XYZ file of N, CA, C and O in Angstrom:
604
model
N -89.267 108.329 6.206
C -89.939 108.193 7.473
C -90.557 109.540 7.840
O -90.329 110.704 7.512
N -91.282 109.033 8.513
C -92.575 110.558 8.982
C -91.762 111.326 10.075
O -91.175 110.509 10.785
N -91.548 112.507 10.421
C -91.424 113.360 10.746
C -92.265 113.483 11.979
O -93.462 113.748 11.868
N -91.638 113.284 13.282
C -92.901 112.709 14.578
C -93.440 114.424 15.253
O -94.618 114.489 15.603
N -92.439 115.907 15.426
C -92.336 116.424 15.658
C -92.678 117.155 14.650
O -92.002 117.135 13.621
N -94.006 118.080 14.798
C -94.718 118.756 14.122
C -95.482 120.234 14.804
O -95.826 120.308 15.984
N -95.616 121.113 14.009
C -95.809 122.439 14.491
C -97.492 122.097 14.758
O -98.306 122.942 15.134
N -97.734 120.956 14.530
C -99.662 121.545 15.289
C -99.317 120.743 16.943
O -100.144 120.866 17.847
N -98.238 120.082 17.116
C -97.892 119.607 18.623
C -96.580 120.064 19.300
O -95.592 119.384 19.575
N -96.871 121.742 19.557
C -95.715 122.526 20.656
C -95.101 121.664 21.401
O -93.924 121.374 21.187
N -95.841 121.102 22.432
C -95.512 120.534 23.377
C -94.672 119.429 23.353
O -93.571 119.339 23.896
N -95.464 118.294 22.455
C -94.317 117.383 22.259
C -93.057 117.981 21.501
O -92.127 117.357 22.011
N -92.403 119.033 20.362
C -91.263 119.451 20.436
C -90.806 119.849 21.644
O -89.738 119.391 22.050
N -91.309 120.478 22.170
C -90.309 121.163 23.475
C -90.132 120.012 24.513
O -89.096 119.956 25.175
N -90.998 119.214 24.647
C -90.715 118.022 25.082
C -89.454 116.800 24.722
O -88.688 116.106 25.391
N -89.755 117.007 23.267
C -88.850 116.046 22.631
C -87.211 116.606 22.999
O -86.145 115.994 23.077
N -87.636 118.312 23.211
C -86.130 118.870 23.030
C -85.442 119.046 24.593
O -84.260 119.350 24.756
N -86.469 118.779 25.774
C -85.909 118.655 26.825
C -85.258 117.711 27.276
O -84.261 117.729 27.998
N -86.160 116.366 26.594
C -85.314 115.476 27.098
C -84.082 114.857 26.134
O -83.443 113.855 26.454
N -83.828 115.727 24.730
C -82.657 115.280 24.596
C -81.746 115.661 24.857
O -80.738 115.069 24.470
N -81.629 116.890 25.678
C -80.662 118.055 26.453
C -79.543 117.487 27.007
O -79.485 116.522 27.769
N -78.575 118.229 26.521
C -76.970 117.918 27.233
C -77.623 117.615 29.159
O -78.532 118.083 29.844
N -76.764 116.812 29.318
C -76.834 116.965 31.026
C -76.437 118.125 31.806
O -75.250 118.318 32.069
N -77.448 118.984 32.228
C -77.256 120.005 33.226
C -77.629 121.470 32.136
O -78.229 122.448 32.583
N -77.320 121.412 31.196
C -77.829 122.008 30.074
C -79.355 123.484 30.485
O -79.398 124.714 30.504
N -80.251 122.431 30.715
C -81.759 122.985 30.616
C -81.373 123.938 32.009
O -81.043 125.118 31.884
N -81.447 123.382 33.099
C -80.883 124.167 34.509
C -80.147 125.363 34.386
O -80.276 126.396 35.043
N -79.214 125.062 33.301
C -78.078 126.650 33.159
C -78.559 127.237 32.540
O -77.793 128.189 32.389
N -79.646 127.449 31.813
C -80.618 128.399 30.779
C -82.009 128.876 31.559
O -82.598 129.894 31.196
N -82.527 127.979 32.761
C -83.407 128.450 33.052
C -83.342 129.303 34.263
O -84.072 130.191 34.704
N -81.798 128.536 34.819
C -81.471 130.201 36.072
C -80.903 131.184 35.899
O -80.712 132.077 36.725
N -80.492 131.130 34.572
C -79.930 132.351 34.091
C -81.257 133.293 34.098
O -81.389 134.437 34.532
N -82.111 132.508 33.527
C -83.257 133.618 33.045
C -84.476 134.005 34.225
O -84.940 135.145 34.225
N -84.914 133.068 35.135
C -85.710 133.278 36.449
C -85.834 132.494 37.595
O -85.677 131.294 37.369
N -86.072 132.801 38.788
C -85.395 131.668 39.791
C -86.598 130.867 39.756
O -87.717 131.087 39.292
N -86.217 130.132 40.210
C -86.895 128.984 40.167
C -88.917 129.040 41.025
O -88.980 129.557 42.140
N -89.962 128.628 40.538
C -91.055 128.801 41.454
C -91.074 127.743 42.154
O -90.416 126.703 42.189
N -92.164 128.291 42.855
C -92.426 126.939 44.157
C -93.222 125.765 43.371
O -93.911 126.068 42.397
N -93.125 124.519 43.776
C -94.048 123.602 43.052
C -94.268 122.704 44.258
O -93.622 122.983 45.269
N -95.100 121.653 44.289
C -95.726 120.263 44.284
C -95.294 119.297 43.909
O -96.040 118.917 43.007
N -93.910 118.100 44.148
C -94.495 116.919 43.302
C -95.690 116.004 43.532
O -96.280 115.570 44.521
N -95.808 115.884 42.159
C -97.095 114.643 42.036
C -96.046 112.985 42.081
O -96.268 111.867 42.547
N -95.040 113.525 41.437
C -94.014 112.592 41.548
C -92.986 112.685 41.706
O -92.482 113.414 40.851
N -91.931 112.108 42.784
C -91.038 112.823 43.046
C -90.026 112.177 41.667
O -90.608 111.416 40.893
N -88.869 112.429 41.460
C -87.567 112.120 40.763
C -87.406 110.320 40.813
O -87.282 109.765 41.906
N -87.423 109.653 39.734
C -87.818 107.894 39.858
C -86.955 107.563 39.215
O -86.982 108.054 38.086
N -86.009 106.804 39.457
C -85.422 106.189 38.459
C -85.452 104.527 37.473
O -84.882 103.560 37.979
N -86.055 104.398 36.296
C -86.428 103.125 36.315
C -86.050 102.818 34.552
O -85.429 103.622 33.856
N -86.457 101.798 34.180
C -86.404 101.375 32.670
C -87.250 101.388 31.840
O -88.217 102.037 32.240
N -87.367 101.041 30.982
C -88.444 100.821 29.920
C -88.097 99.864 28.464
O -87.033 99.843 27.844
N -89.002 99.319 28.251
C -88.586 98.308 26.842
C -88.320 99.732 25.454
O -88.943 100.749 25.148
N -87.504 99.289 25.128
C -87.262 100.138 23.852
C -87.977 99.238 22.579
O -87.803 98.046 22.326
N -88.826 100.212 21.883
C -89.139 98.807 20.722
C -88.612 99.362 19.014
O -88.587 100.590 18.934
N -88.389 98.951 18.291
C -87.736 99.041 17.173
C -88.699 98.077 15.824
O -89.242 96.974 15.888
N -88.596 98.998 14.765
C -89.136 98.360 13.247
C -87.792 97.863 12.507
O -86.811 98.596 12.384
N -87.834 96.942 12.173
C -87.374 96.726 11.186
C -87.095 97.381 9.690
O -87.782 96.814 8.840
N -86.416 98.235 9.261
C -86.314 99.072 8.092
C -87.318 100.309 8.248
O -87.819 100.839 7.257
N -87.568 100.717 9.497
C -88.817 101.563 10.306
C -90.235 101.081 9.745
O -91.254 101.660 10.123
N -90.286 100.148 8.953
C -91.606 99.690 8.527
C -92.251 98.544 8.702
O -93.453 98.340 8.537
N -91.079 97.487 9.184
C -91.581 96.205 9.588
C -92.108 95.918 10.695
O -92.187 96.933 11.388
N -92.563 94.897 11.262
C -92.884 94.317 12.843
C -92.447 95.330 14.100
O -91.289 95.406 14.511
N -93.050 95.741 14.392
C -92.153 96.188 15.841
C -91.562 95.141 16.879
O -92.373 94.358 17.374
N -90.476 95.065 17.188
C -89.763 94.210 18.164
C -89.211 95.112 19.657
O -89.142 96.318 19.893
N -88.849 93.779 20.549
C -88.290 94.449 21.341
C -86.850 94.336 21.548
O -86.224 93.330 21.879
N -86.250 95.943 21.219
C -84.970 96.053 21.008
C -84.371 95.634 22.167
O -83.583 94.696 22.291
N -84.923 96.622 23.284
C -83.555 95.739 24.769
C -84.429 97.448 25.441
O -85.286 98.225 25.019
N -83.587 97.325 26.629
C -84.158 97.958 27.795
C -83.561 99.401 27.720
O -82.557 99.338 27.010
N -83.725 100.391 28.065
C -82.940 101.606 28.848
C -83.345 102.111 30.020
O -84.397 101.703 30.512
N -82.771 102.832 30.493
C -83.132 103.554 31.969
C -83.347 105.141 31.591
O -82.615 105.849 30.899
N -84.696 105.516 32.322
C -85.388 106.496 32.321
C -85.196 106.943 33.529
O -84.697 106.301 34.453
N -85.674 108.316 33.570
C -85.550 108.869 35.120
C -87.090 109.954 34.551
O -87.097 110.648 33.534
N -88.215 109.811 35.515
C -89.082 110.542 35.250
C -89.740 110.651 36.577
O -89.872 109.940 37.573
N -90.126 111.927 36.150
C -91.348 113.020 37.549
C -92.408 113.898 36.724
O -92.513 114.114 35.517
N -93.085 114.281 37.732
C -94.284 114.986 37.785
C -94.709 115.997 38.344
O -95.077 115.504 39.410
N -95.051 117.620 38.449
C -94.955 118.158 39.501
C -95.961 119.391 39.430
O -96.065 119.699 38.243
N -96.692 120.165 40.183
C -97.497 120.799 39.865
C -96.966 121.719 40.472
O -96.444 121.506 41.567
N -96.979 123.456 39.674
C -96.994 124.489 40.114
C -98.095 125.482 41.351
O -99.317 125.355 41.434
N -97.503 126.132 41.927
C -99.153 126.630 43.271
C -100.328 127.337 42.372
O -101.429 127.651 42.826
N -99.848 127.558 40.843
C -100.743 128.005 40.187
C -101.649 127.341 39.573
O -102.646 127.924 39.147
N -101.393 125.403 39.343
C -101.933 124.579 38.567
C -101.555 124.212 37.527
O -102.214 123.288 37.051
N -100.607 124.621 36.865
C -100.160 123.960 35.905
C -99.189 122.163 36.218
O -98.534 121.934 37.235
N -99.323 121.456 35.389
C -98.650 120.257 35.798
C -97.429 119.934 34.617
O -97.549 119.972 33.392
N -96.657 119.723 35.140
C -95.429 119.132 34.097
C -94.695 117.910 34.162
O -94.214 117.344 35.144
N -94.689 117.599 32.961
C -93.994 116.044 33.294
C -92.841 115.992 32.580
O -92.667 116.635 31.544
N -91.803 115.045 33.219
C -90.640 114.493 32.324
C -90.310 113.152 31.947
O -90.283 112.292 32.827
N -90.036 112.837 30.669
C -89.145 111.526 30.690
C -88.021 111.830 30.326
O -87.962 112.493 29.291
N -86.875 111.511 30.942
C -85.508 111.814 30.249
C -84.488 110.665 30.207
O -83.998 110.450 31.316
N -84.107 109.991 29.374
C -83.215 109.239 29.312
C -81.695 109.260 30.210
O -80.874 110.167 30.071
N -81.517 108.161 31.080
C -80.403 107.863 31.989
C -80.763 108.277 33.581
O -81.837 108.494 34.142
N -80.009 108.281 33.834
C -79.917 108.536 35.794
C -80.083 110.046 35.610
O -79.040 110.265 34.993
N -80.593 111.063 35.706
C -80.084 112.138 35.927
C -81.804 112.883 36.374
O -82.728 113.151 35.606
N -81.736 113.026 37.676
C -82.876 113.229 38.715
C -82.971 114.777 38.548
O -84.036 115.364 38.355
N -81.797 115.355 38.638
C -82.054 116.865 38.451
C -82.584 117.791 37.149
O -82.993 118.951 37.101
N -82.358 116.576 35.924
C -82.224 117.447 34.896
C -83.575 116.736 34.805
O -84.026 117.533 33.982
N -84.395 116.039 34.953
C -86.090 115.711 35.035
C -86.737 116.144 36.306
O -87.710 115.491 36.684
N -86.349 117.104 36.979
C -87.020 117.892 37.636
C -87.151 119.495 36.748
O -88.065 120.242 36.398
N -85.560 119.459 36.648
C -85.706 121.015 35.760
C -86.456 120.906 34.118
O -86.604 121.925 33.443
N -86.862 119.602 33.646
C -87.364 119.612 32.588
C -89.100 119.507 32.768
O -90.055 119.734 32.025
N -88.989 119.198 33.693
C -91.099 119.338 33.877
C -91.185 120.160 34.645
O -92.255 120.133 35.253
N -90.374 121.094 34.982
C -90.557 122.932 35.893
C -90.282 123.459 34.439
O -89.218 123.957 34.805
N -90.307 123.645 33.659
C -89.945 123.810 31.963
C -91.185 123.449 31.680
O -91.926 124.320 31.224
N -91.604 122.350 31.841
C -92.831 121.568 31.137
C -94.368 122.344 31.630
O -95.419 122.579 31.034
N -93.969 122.539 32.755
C -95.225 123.202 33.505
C -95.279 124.527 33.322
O -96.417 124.993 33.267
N -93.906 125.661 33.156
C -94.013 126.697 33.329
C -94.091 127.242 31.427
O -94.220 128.410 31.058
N -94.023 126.550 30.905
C -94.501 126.766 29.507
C -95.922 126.558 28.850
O -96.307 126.700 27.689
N -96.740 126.065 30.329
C -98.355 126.292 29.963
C -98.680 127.354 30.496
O -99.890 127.449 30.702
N -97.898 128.430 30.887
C -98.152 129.668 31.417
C -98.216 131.251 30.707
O -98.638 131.312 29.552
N -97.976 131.977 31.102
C -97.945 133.515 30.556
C -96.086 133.544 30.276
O -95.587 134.565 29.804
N -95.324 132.487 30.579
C -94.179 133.075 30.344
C -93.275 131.870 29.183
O -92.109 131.719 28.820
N -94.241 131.380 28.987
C -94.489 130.410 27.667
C -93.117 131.237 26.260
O -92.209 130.605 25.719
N -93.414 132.569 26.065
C -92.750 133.366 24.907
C -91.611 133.325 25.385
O -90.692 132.818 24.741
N -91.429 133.843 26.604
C -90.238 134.330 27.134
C -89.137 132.996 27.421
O -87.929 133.215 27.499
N -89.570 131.940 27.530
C -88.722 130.579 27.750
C -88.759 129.931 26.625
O -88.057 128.923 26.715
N -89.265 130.042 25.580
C -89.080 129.935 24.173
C -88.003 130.243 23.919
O -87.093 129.456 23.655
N -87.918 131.594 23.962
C -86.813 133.021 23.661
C -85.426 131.624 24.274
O -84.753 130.712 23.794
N -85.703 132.381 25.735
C -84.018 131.755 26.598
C -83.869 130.866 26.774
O -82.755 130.727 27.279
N -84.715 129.394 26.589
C -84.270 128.123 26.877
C -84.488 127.343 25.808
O -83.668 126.497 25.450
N -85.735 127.581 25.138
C -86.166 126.165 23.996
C -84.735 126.665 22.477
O -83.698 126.083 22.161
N -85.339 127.847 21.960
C -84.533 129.130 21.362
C -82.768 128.166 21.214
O -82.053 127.835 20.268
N -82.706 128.042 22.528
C -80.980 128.181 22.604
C -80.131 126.587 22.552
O -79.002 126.281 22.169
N -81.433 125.671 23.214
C -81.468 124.403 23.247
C -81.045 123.863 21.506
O -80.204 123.224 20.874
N -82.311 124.653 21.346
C -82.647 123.574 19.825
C -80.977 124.303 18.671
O -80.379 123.686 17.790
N -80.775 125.375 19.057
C -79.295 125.988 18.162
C -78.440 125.093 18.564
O -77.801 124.492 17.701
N -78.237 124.809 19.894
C -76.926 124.209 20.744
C -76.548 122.771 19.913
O -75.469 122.399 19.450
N -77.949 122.089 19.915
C -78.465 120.603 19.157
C -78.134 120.827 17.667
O -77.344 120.069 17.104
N -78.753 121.911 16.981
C -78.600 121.600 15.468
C -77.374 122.092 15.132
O -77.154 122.208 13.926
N -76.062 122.580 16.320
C -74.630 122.334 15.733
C -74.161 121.522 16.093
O -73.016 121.387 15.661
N -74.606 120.550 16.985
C -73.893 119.383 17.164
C -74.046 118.109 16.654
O -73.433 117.057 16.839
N -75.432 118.569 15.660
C -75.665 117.638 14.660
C -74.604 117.853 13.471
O -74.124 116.914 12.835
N -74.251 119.426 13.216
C -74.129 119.438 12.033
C -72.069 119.054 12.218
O -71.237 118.779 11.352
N -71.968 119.181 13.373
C -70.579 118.580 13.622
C -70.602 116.813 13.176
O -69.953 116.239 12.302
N -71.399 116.380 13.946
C -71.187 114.932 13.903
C -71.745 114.867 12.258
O -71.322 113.937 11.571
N -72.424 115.580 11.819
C -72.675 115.316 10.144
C -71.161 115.483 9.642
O -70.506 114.475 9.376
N -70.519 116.981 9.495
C -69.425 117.110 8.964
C -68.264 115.907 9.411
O -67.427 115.537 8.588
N -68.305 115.451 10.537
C -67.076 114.278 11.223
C -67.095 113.305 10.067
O -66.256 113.014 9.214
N -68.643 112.792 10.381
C -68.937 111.695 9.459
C -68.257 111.993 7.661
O -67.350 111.541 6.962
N -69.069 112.755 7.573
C -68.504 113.342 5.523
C -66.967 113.060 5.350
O -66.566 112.368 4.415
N -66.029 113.673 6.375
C -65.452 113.449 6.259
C -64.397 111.970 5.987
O -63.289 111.788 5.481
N -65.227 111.278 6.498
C -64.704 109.934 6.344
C -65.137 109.299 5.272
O -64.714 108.156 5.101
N -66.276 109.994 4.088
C -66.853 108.945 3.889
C -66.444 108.717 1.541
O -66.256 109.557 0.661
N -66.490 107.507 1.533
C -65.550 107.194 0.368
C -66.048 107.296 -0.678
O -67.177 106.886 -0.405
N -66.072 107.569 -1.831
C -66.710 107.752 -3.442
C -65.998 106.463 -3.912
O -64.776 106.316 -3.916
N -66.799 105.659 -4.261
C -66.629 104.763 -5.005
C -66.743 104.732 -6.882
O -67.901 104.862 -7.277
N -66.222 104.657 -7.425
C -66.449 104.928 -8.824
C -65.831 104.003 -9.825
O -64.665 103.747 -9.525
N -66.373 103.245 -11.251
C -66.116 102.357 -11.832
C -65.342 103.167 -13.531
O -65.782 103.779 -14.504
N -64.498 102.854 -13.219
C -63.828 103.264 -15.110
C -63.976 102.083 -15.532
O -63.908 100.964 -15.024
N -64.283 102.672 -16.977
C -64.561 101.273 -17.909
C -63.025 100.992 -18.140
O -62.035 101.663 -17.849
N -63.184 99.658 -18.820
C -61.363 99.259 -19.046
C -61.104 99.536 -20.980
O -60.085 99.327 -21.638
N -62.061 99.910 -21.303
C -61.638 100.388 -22.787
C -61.874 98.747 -23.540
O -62.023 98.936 -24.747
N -61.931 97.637 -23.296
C -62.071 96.053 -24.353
C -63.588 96.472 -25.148
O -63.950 95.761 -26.086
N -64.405 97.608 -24.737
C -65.840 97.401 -25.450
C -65.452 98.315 -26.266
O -66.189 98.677 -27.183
């Protein structure tokens, strides 16, 4: 399967990586590093669903798998930049702090939130992949056939 997250589209990674963020996660990395600016919503904090759709063997028909709940906003900085979130489940705060992320990374401080938030996000994620990889290994069985010696 194709690889959706690609270096000629920044945005959608850092996107992809906000909204798969531990809950409360993005917030504790971005006040560590600067307080917060003033913004605009275009949309305030929503909470709603969406059809999930699914391939078959990722190559067949697309169907519709079943529903989830999204929580998404919109919000513009006094400088003009606009940021948006979709983030999977109820959680209003962490899709506000992910499109103040979204917006303030079309800016001059783009490097610097790389550095302290995207930077630390995406490490946090690829050990908790590599945990649930190792959990899994661990369980998992070698099957192997000895001949019985009659040939």
């Amino acid at each position: 399967m194709k690889d959706t997250v690609s270096e000629n589209n920044p945005r959608k990674a850092w996107m992809g990586l906000l909204a798969k963020a531990p809950e409360g996660r993005v917030a504790t990395l971005l006040d560590a590093e600067i307080s917060r600016p003033a913004f605009t919503w275009l949309r305030a904090p929503e909470i709603g669903s969406t059809m999930v759709r699914a391939r078959a063997g990722a190559t067949g028909a697309p169907f519709n798998l079943g529903e989830m709940t999204i929580t998404r906003c919109a919000l513009t900085l006094e400088t003009g930049e606009v940021g948006h979130s979709y983030i999977p489940g109820r959680r209003k705060a962490d899709a506000e702090v992910a499109a103040l992320v979204d917006a303030l990374m079309q800016t001059a401080m783009a490097s610097r939130l790389r550095e302290t938030v995207l930077e630390p996000l995406e490490a946090g994620m690829a050990t908790m992949k590599a945990a649930r990889a190792a959990k899994a290994a661990a369980t998992k069985v070698d099957f192997f056939t000895m001949t019985r010696g009659e040939d």
